[in-house]
Coordinates of C-alpha atoms in Angstrom, one line a residue:
Chain A
M1 CA -76.8 -46.4 38.1
I2 CA -73.0 -46.5 37.5
E3 CA -71.1 -49.3 39.2
L4 CA -67.3 -49.7 39.3
N5 CA -66.1 -53.0 40.6
D6 CA -62.4 -53.4 41.5
V7 CA -61.4 -51.1 38.7
S8 CA -57.7 -50.7 38.1
K9 CA -55.8 -49.0 35.4
V10 CA -52.1 -49.3 34.7
Y11 CA -50.8 -47.3 31.8
S12 CA -48.3 -48.8 29.4
N13 CA -45.5 -46.7 31.1
G14 CA -46.3 -48.4 34.4
V15 CA -48.1 -45.5 35.9
K16 CA -51.0 -46.5 38.1
G17 CA -54.1 -44.4 37.1
L18 CA -56.6 -46.2 39.2
E19 CA -56.2 -48.9 41.9
D20 CA -59.1 -51.1 43.2
V21 CA -61.8 -48.5 42.8
N22 CA -65.2 -49.5 43.9
L23 CA -68.0 -47.1 43.5
K24 CA -71.8 -47.0 43.1
I25 CA -73.3 -43.8 41.7
N26 CA -77.1 -43.5 41.7
K27 CA -79.3 -41.7 39.2
G28 CA -79.6 -38.0 39.8
E29 CA -76.5 -37.6 42.0
F30 CA -74.2 -34.6 41.5
V31 CA -70.8 -36.1 42.2
S32 CA -67.6 -34.0 42.4
I33 CA -64.2 -35.8 42.1
V34 CA -61.4 -33.9 43.7
G35 CA -57.7 -34.6 44.1
L36 CA -54.3 -33.5 43.0
S37 CA -53.2 -33.4 39.4
G38 CA -52.3 -37.0 38.5
A39 CA -54.5 -38.5 41.2
G40 CA -56.5 -40.3 38.6
K41 CA -59.5 -37.9 38.2
S42 CA -59.5 -37.9 34.4
T43 CA -58.7 -41.6 34.2
L44 CA -61.7 -42.3 36.4
L45 CA -64.0 -40.1 34.3
R46 CA -62.8 -41.5 31.0
S47 CA -63.1 -45.1 32.2
I48 CA -66.8 -44.6 32.7
N49 CA -67.5 -44.0 28.9
R50 CA -64.5 -46.1 28.0
L51 CA -62.5 -43.4 26.3
I52 CA -59.8 -45.2 28.3
D53 CA -59.8 -49.0 28.6
I54 CA -59.3 -50.2 32.1
S55 CA -56.8 -52.9 33.0
S56 CA -59.0 -55.0 35.3
G57 CA -62.3 -54.9 37.0
D58 CA -65.7 -54.1 35.5
I59 CA -67.8 -51.0 34.9
K60 CA -71.6 -51.3 34.6
I61 CA -73.9 -48.5 33.3
D62 CA -77.5 -49.4 34.2
E63 CA -76.7 -53.1 34.6
K64 CA -74.9 -53.2 31.2
S65 CA -71.1 -53.8 31.3
I66 CA -69.3 -51.2 29.2
T67 CA -66.1 -53.1 29.8
S68 CA -67.2 -56.1 27.8
A69 CA -69.5 -54.3 25.4
S70 CA -69.2 -54.9 21.6
E71 CA -68.4 -52.0 19.3
K72 CA -72.1 -51.4 18.6
Q73 CA -73.2 -51.8 22.2
L74 CA -70.5 -49.4 23.2
R75 CA -71.7 -46.7 20.8
M76 CA -75.3 -47.2 22.2
I77 CA -74.1 -46.8 25.8
R78 CA -71.9 -43.8 24.9
R79 CA -74.9 -42.2 23.2
D80 CA -76.6 -41.9 26.6
I81 CA -73.5 -40.4 28.3
G82 CA -72.7 -36.7 27.5
M83 CA -69.2 -35.5 28.0
I84 CA -67.8 -32.0 28.6
F85 CA -64.2 -31.2 28.4
Q86 CA -61.8 -28.6 29.8
S87 CA -60.8 -27.4 26.3
F88 CA -64.5 -27.5 25.1
N89 CA -63.5 -29.8 22.1
L90 CA -65.9 -28.2 19.6
V91 CA -65.1 -28.2 16.0
K92 CA -64.2 -24.5 15.8
R93 CA -64.8 -24.1 12.1
S94 CA -68.3 -25.6 12.3
S95 CA -71.4 -23.6 13.3
V96 CA -72.7 -23.8 16.8
L97 CA -75.8 -25.7 15.6
R98 CA -73.8 -28.3 13.8
N99 CA -71.7 -28.9 16.9
V100 CA -74.9 -29.4 19.0
L101 CA -76.3 -31.6 16.3
S102 CA -73.2 -33.8 16.4
G103 CA -74.7 -35.1 19.7
R104 CA -77.5 -36.6 17.6
V105 CA -75.4 -38.7 15.2
A106 CA -75.7 -42.0 17.1
Y107 CA -79.5 -41.7 16.9
N108 CA -79.6 -41.4 13.1
N109 CA -78.5 -43.6 10.2
T110 CA -75.0 -42.9 8.9
L111 CA -75.9 -41.7 5.5
R112 CA -78.4 -39.1 6.8
T113 CA -75.8 -37.7 9.2
L114 CA -73.1 -37.6 6.5
L115 CA -75.4 -35.6 4.3
N116 CA -76.3 -33.3 7.2
L117 CA -80.0 -34.3 6.8
F118 CA -81.0 -34.4 10.5
P119 CA -84.7 -34.9 11.1
Q120 CA -86.6 -31.8 12.0
K121 CA -87.2 -33.0 15.6
D122 CA -83.5 -33.3 16.1
V123 CA -82.9 -29.8 14.8
D124 CA -85.7 -28.6 17.2
L125 CA -84.1 -30.5 20.0
A126 CA -80.8 -28.9 19.3
L127 CA -82.3 -25.4 19.1
K128 CA -84.2 -25.9 22.4
A129 CA -80.9 -27.1 24.0
L130 CA -79.3 -23.9 22.9
E131 CA -82.1 -21.8 24.3
R132 CA -81.8 -23.6 27.7
V133 CA -78.2 -22.5 28.0
N134 CA -79.1 -19.0 26.7
I135 CA -77.1 -18.9 23.5
L136 CA -79.9 -19.5 20.9
D137 CA -78.9 -16.3 19.2
K138 CA -75.5 -17.9 18.3
A139 CA -77.0 -20.9 16.6
Y140 CA -75.6 -20.0 13.1
T141 CA -72.4 -18.5 14.4
R142 CA -69.1 -20.1 13.8
S143 CA -68.0 -21.7 17.1
S144 CA -64.5 -20.1 16.9
E145 CA -66.2 -16.7 17.3
L146 CA -67.6 -17.5 20.7
S147 CA -65.9 -16.8 24.1
G148 CA -64.7 -19.6 26.3
G149 CA -67.8 -19.6 28.5
Q150 CA -70.1 -19.6 25.4
Q151 CA -68.2 -22.5 23.9
Q152 CA -68.6 -24.4 27.1
R153 CA -72.3 -23.8 27.1
V154 CA -72.4 -25.1 23.5
S155 CA -70.9 -28.3 24.7
I156 CA -73.5 -28.5 27.5
A157 CA -76.1 -28.0 24.9
R158 CA -74.7 -30.9 22.9
T159 CA -75.1 -33.2 25.9
L160 CA -78.7 -31.9 26.2
A161 CA -79.4 -32.6 22.6
Q162 CA -77.9 -36.0 23.1
E163 CA -80.6 -36.6 25.8
A164 CA -77.8 -37.9 28.0
K165 CA -78.7 -39.6 31.2
I166 CA -75.3 -39.1 32.6
I167 CA -73.0 -36.1 32.1
L168 CA -69.2 -36.5 32.6
A169 CA -67.5 -33.2 33.0
D170 CA -63.7 -33.1 33.0
E171 CA -62.6 -29.9 34.7
P172 CA -65.2 -28.0 32.7
T173 CA -64.4 -24.6 34.3
A174 CA -60.6 -24.8 34.4
S175 CA -60.2 -22.4 31.5
L176 CA -62.9 -20.0 32.5
D177 CA -63.1 -16.9 34.7
P178 CA -64.9 -17.0 38.0
V179 CA -68.2 -15.4 36.7
T180 CA -68.4 -17.7 33.7
T181 CA -67.5 -20.6 35.9
K182 CA -70.5 -19.9 38.0
Q183 CA -72.8 -19.8 35.0
V184 CA -71.5 -23.1 33.7
M185 CA -71.9 -24.7 37.1
D186 CA -75.4 -23.3 37.5
D187 CA -76.3 -24.7 34.0
L188 CA -75.0 -28.2 35.1
K189 CA -76.9 -28.0 38.4
K190 CA -80.1 -27.0 36.6
I191 CA -79.9 -29.9 34.2
N192 CA -79.1 -32.2 37.2
T193 CA -82.2 -31.2 39.1
E194 CA -84.7 -30.5 36.3
D195 CA -83.9 -33.5 34.1
D196 CA -82.6 -35.8 36.8
V197 CA -79.4 -36.3 34.9
T198 CA -76.5 -37.8 36.9
V199 CA -73.5 -35.4 36.8
I200 CA -70.0 -36.5 37.6
I201 CA -67.5 -33.7 37.5
N202 CA -63.8 -33.3 38.1
L203 CA -63.1 -30.1 39.9
H204 CA -60.0 -28.3 40.8
F205 CA -61.6 -25.8 43.2
V206 CA -62.8 -27.5 46.4
D207 CA -65.2 -24.8 47.4
L208 CA -67.1 -25.3 44.0
A209 CA -67.3 -29.0 44.8
K210 CA -68.8 -28.2 48.3
E211 CA -71.2 -25.7 46.9
Y212 CA -72.7 -27.7 44.0
S213 CA -72.4 -31.4 44.7
T214 CA -74.5 -33.8 46.6
R215 CA -71.5 -36.1 47.0
I216 CA -67.7 -35.6 46.9
I217 CA -65.2 -38.3 46.1
G218 CA -61.5 -37.7 46.9
L219 CA -58.8 -39.5 44.9
Q220 CA -55.2 -39.9 45.9
A221 CA -52.7 -41.8 43.7
G222 CA -55.6 -43.7 42.0
K223 CA -57.3 -44.7 45.2
V224 CA -60.6 -43.5 46.7
V225 CA -59.6 -41.8 50.0
F226 CA -62.9 -40.0 50.7
D227 CA -66.5 -40.6 49.7
G228 CA -69.1 -38.5 51.5
T229 CA -71.4 -35.6 51.5
P230 CA -70.2 -32.0 51.2
E231 CA -71.0 -31.5 54.9
E232 CA -68.6 -34.4 55.8
A233 CA -65.9 -32.9 53.6
T234 CA -64.3 -30.6 56.1
S235 CA -61.0 -28.8 55.6
E236 CA -59.2 -31.6 57.5
V237 CA -60.6 -34.1 54.9
F238 CA -59.3 -32.0 52.0
E239 CA -55.9 -31.7 53.7
E240 CA -55.8 -35.4 53.7
I241 CA -56.8 -35.7 50.1
Y242 CA -54.3 -33.1 49.0
G243 CA -51.7 -34.3 51.5
R244 CA -51.3 -30.7 52.9
S245 CA -53.3 -27.7 53.7
L246 CA -55.3 -26.0 51.0
K247 CA -53.6 -23.3 49.0
E248 CA -55.2 -20.0 47.9
D249 CA -55.4 -21.2 44.3
E250 CA -57.5 -24.3 45.2
L251 CA -60.3 -22.0 46.4
L252 CA -62.2 -20.0 43.9
G253 CA -63.1 -17.7 46.7
E254 CA -66.7 -16.6 47.5
E255 CA -65.9 -12.9 46.9
N256 CA -65.2 -13.8 43.2
L257 CA -68.6 -15.3 42.7
Chain B
M1 CA -30.2 -1.2 37.6
M2 CA -30.9 -4.8 38.6
D3 CA -27.9 -6.8 39.8
T4 CA -27.3 -9.4 37.1
K5 CA -24.7 -11.4 39.0
L6 CA -25.8 -15.1 39.0
N7 CA -25.7 -17.1 42.1
G8 CA -25.2 -20.5 40.6
P9 CA -23.1 -21.9 37.7
L10 CA -24.4 -21.4 34.1
P11 CA -25.4 -24.5 32.2
A12 CA -22.9 -25.4 29.4
K13 CA -23.6 -23.6 26.2
P14 CA -24.6 -26.0 23.4
S15 CA -21.7 -26.3 20.8
R16 CA -22.2 -24.7 17.4
W17 CA -19.7 -27.2 15.8
P18 CA -22.2 -29.9 14.7
F19 CA -24.0 -27.2 12.7
Y20 CA -20.7 -26.0 11.1
F21 CA -19.7 -29.6 10.2
F22 CA -23.1 -30.0 8.7
L23 CA -22.6 -27.0 6.4
I24 CA -19.1 -28.1 5.4
G25 CA -20.4 -31.6 4.6
L26 CA -23.3 -30.2 2.5
F27 CA -20.9 -28.0 0.5
A28 CA -18.6 -31.0 0.0
I29 CA -21.4 -33.1 -1.3
V30 CA -22.5 -30.4 -3.8
L31 CA -19.0 -29.9 -5.0
I32 CA -18.3 -33.6 -5.5
S33 CA -21.5 -34.0 -7.4
A34 CA -20.5 -31.1 -9.7
I35 CA -17.1 -32.7 -10.4
Y36 CA -18.5 -36.1 -11.2
I37 CA -21.2 -34.8 -13.5
G38 CA -18.6 -32.6 -15.2
A39 CA -20.6 -29.4 -14.7
N40 CA -18.3 -26.8 -15.9
P41 CA -19.5 -23.1 -15.9
L42 CA -17.1 -22.4 -18.8
T43 CA -19.4 -24.5 -21.1
F44 CA -21.8 -21.6 -21.1
I45 CA -19.1 -19.2 -22.4
Q46 CA -17.7 -21.7 -24.9
N47 CA -21.2 -22.3 -26.3
S48 CA -22.3 -18.7 -26.2
D49 CA -22.5 -18.6 -30.0
N50 CA -25.1 -21.3 -30.0
M51 CA -27.1 -19.5 -27.4
V52 CA -27.0 -16.2 -29.3
D53 CA -28.0 -18.0 -32.5
L54 CA -31.0 -19.6 -30.8
F55 CA -32.2 -16.3 -29.4
V56 CA -31.9 -14.6 -32.8
R57 CA -33.9 -17.4 -34.4
M58 CA -36.6 -17.1 -31.8
F59 CA -37.4 -13.5 -32.7
P60 CA -39.8 -12.3 -33.7
P61 CA -42.2 -14.9 -32.1
A62 CA -44.7 -16.4 -34.5
W63 CA -47.8 -14.8 -33.0
S64 CA -50.0 -16.4 -35.6
Y65 CA -49.1 -19.8 -34.0
I66 CA -51.1 -18.8 -30.9
A67 CA -54.4 -19.0 -32.9
T68 CA -53.4 -22.4 -34.4
T69 CA -52.6 -23.9 -31.0
T70 CA -55.5 -22.5 -29.0
P71 CA -57.6 -25.7 -29.3
A72 CA -54.6 -27.6 -28.0
M73 CA -54.1 -25.2 -25.1
L74 CA -57.7 -25.6 -24.1
E75 CA -57.2 -29.3 -24.3
T76 CA -54.3 -29.0 -21.9
I77 CA -56.4 -27.1 -19.4
R78 CA -59.2 -29.7 -19.7
M79 CA -56.7 -32.5 -19.2
A80 CA -55.4 -30.8 -16.0
L81 CA -58.9 -30.1 -14.8
L82 CA -60.0 -33.8 -15.3
G83 CA -56.7 -35.2 -14.0
T84 CA -57.0 -33.1 -10.8
T85 CA -60.6 -33.9 -10.2
I86 CA -60.2 -37.7 -10.7
G87 CA -57.0 -37.6 -8.5
M88 CA -58.9 -35.6 -5.9
V89 CA -61.7 -38.2 -5.7
F90 CA -59.3 -41.1 -5.3
S91 CA -57.0 -39.4 -2.9
I92 CA -59.9 -39.0 -0.3
P93 CA -59.9 -42.7 0.9
I94 CA -56.1 -42.9 0.6
M95 CA -55.4 -39.9 2.7
F96 CA -57.6 -41.2 5.6
L97 CA -56.0 -44.7 5.3
C98 CA -52.5 -43.1 5.6
A99 CA -53.2 -41.0 8.7
R100 CA -52.1 -42.6 12.0
N101 CA -54.7 -40.7 14.1
I102 CA -57.6 -42.0 12.0
F103 CA -56.8 -45.7 11.7
R104 CA -55.1 -47.4 14.6
L105 CA -54.3 -50.5 12.6
R106 CA -50.6 -50.0 12.1
W107 CA -50.2 -52.5 9.2
L108 CA -53.0 -50.9 7.3
V109 CA -51.5 -47.4 7.7
E110 CA -48.0 -48.5 6.8
L111 CA -49.3 -50.5 3.8
S112 CA -51.2 -47.5 2.5
R113 CA -48.2 -45.3 2.9
I114 CA -45.9 -47.7 1.0
G115 CA -48.5 -47.7 -1.8
L116 CA -48.7 -44.0 -1.9
N117 CA -44.9 -43.7 -1.9
V118 CA -44.7 -46.1 -4.9
L119 CA -47.2 -43.9 -6.7
R120 CA -45.2 -40.8 -5.9
T121 CA -41.9 -42.2 -7.1
I122 CA -43.1 -42.6 -10.7
P123 CA -42.4 -39.3 -12.6
D124 CA -45.4 -37.8 -14.4
L125 CA -43.7 -38.0 -17.8
L126 CA -43.0 -41.8 -17.3
L127 CA -46.6 -42.3 -16.3
A128 CA -47.7 -40.5 -19.5
A129 CA -45.4 -42.5 -21.7
I130 CA -46.6 -45.8 -20.2
F131 CA -50.3 -44.9 -20.6
A132 CA -49.7 -43.5 -24.1
A133 CA -48.4 -46.9 -25.0
I134 CA -51.4 -48.6 -23.3
L135 CA -54.2 -46.3 -24.3
G136 CA -52.9 -44.8 -27.5
F137 CA -51.5 -41.4 -28.2
S138 CA -54.4 -39.3 -26.9
P139 CA -55.3 -36.9 -24.2
L140 CA -56.8 -39.8 -22.3
A141 CA -53.3 -41.1 -21.5
G142 CA -52.4 -37.7 -20.2
I143 CA -55.5 -37.5 -18.0
V144 CA -54.8 -40.9 -16.5
A145 CA -51.2 -39.9 -15.9
L146 CA -52.2 -36.7 -14.3
S147 CA -54.8 -38.4 -12.1
I148 CA -52.2 -40.7 -10.6
F149 CA -49.7 -37.9 -10.3
S150 CA -52.4 -35.8 -8.5
I151 CA -53.2 -38.6 -6.0
G152 CA -49.6 -38.6 -5.0
I153 CA -49.5 -34.9 -4.2
I154 CA -53.0 -34.4 -2.7
A155 CA -53.0 -37.5 -0.5
K156 CA -49.5 -36.9 0.8
L157 CA -50.2 -33.2 1.8
S158 CA -53.6 -34.0 3.1
F159 CA -52.7 -36.9 5.3
E160 CA -50.0 -34.8 6.9
A161 CA -52.7 -32.1 7.5
I162 CA -55.0 -34.8 9.0
E163 CA -52.2 -35.9 11.4
N164 CA -51.9 -32.3 12.7
I165 CA -55.6 -31.7 13.5
D166 CA -56.9 -30.9 17.0
N167 CA -57.6 -34.2 18.8
G168 CA -60.3 -32.7 21.0
P169 CA -63.2 -32.8 18.6
L170 CA -62.3 -36.4 17.7
E171 CA -62.5 -37.3 21.4
S172 CA -65.9 -35.7 21.8
M173 CA -67.2 -37.5 18.7
T174 CA -66.1 -40.8 20.2
A175 CA -67.8 -39.8 23.4
V176 CA -71.2 -39.2 21.7
G177 CA -71.2 -42.7 20.2
A178 CA -70.4 -41.8 16.6
N179 CA -69.4 -44.6 14.3
K180 CA -66.2 -44.3 12.2
L181 CA -67.8 -42.5 9.3
Q182 CA -69.7 -40.0 11.4
W183 CA -66.5 -39.5 13.5
I184 CA -64.6 -38.6 10.3
A185 CA -67.4 -36.5 8.9
F186 CA -68.0 -34.4 12.1
G187 CA -64.6 -34.5 13.7
V188 CA -62.0 -34.6 10.9
V189 CA -63.6 -33.2 7.7
P190 CA -64.4 -29.7 9.0
Q191 CA -60.9 -29.3 10.3
I192 CA -59.1 -30.3 7.1
L193 CA -61.5 -29.1 4.4
P194 CA -59.8 -25.7 3.8
H195 CA -56.4 -27.4 3.6
F196 CA -57.7 -30.1 1.3
V197 CA -59.3 -27.6 -1.1
S198 CA -56.1 -25.5 -1.1
Y199 CA -54.0 -28.6 -1.9
V200 CA -56.4 -29.5 -4.8
L201 CA -56.0 -26.0 -6.3
Y202 CA -52.2 -26.2 -5.8
T203 CA -52.2 -29.5 -7.6
F204 CA -54.2 -28.0 -10.4
E205 CA -51.5 -25.4 -10.8
I206 CA -48.8 -28.0 -11.0
N207 CA -51.0 -30.1 -13.4
I208 CA -51.4 -27.2 -15.9
R209 CA -47.6 -27.1 -16.2
A210 CA -47.2 -30.8 -16.2
A211 CA -50.0 -31.2 -18.9
A212 CA -48.2 -28.7 -21.1
I213 CA -45.2 -31.0 -21.5
L214 CA -47.0 -34.4 -21.5
G215 CA -47.5 -34.0 -25.3
L216 CA -43.7 -34.5 -25.7
V217 CA -44.4 -38.2 -25.0
G218 CA -47.5 -38.1 -27.1
A219 CA -50.1 -37.8 -24.4
G220 CA -52.0 -34.9 -26.0
G221 CA -52.3 -31.2 -25.2
I222 CA -50.1 -28.3 -26.2
G223 CA -47.0 -30.4 -25.7
V224 CA -47.6 -32.0 -29.1
F225 CA -47.1 -28.6 -30.7
Y226 CA -43.9 -28.1 -28.7
D227 CA -42.6 -31.3 -30.0
R228 CA -43.5 -30.4 -33.6
A229 CA -42.0 -26.9 -33.4
L230 CA -38.8 -28.1 -31.9
G231 CA -38.6 -30.9 -34.4
F232 CA -38.8 -28.4 -37.3
F233 CA -36.3 -26.0 -35.5
A234 CA -39.1 -23.4 -35.7
Y235 CA -37.8 -21.5 -32.8
D236 CA -40.1 -18.5 -33.4
Q237 CA -43.0 -20.8 -32.9
V238 CA -41.4 -22.3 -29.8
L239 CA -41.1 -18.8 -28.3
A240 CA -44.7 -18.0 -29.1
L241 CA -45.7 -21.3 -27.4
I242 CA -43.6 -20.5 -24.3
L243 CA -45.1 -17.1 -23.9
Y244 CA -48.6 -18.4 -24.4
T245 CA -48.1 -21.1 -21.8
L246 CA -46.5 -18.6 -19.5
V247 CA -49.5 -16.3 -19.7
V248 CA -52.0 -19.2 -19.1
V249 CA -50.0 -20.6 -16.2
I250 CA -49.7 -17.1 -14.6
I251 CA -53.4 -16.4 -14.9
I252 CA -54.4 -19.8 -13.4
D253 CA -51.9 -19.5 -10.6
L254 CA -53.2 -16.0 -9.8
I255 CA -56.8 -17.2 -9.6
S256 CA -55.9 -20.2 -7.6
L257 CA -53.8 -18.2 -5.2
K258 CA -56.6 -15.8 -4.6
I259 CA -59.0 -18.6 -3.8
R260 CA -56.5 -20.3 -1.5
E261 CA -55.8 -17.0 0.4
K262 CA -59.6 -16.7 1.0
L263 CA -59.8 -20.3 2.3
L264 CA -57.0 -20.3 4.9

């Protein structure tokens, strides 16, 4: 369970990223966070694994505060939280397998990982993860040779190899075409239902949010302005979150899928 | 054709004058420097006799000298090889310490950079002279001098490469819970490795040339023979040495260039 208690974030330039956010996210939920650019979606997501330090409040992951965790505790908490980025964030010069194995570093002693001597069970886990996202044949390929959709599936495989209990996905489909978007979303949904992994995802397209999630959170200027089921999230609700009616480019469009 | 008439006013065009002033200023500085130094192009013409005389005495080159100096030439290459390798090893920690995106501790980064800059301001010949005085007139002095000289080049170029890497993989390594060493090994090293190897090879090229003249201050290698030949005014031997060095430098530069092209 993830708990955010009175979380606020003020950036050094005075911009308010988050303001008094209180949330409880249970295990196994598929939560979409929607809102305009700059509404605080990324800030919220990055606060959860402390890629961003919050200004006040507390964030607990399974009863353990990540806000007050020591360096070592922080690494152990992060180990259980997978993250997927809009720009994939793979090391493009490294092989696909090495990128997936990098999800295992926090499980192994430093010297072993530096020498690239991962235990066989870790390698097996990484290969199995690649198979689950259907790119096992690319295991020894250089990551730069993969298409955008394939690269994003590698980063999903990394979270699988990481045996993450929570997956944070920051606009994972924003640089993908509609068909690949659907594959990536299906992969995330499959992991969510089969492995009972909590997924928290920032989405630009509201119809994707409605189709895939079990819960939608709307942010506006760092505040939670909506928190409910996809059924409750009507067009009027989105108009309120976005401060205006939805535009064509905020819908992926069913006909594209 | 499209109507190109603008509806609004055009923004003011940036002035070219600052650039012209800069050029004039630069020219003035060069000219003033030349006057103070007393660099007079006429000197070349006035002393043309000397030049012709030198050239005449250089020919024919003393080819037999090449055989005599081959062991020293090999020693020069070995000095450059060892100097570059040792320099490479020591530049690894320094380049990470100097990169702002690796260590967030400002004082540590600034201190490392000051240290590196101090290293870089000492000319290689001065280093060689100092170590020749300390360690005796031997190739060892040259190797130590070249090692320090190499750290300056490799660490400087590499830390700048590190600061230009893609931040994304670093962020994802933080997110998986990697410690600092793992973070560097998985996020930074693959991104800079080709650059780093290329800089090491480039430094090796420079070191071959540097090692060839270190002997002038008694630090071993082919330079010892340069010193000797010049001392005896044996210009035919000097020419043979120059040509020999040129061939070796060209061959090594070509090999290194080929490898570097493959890497990047």
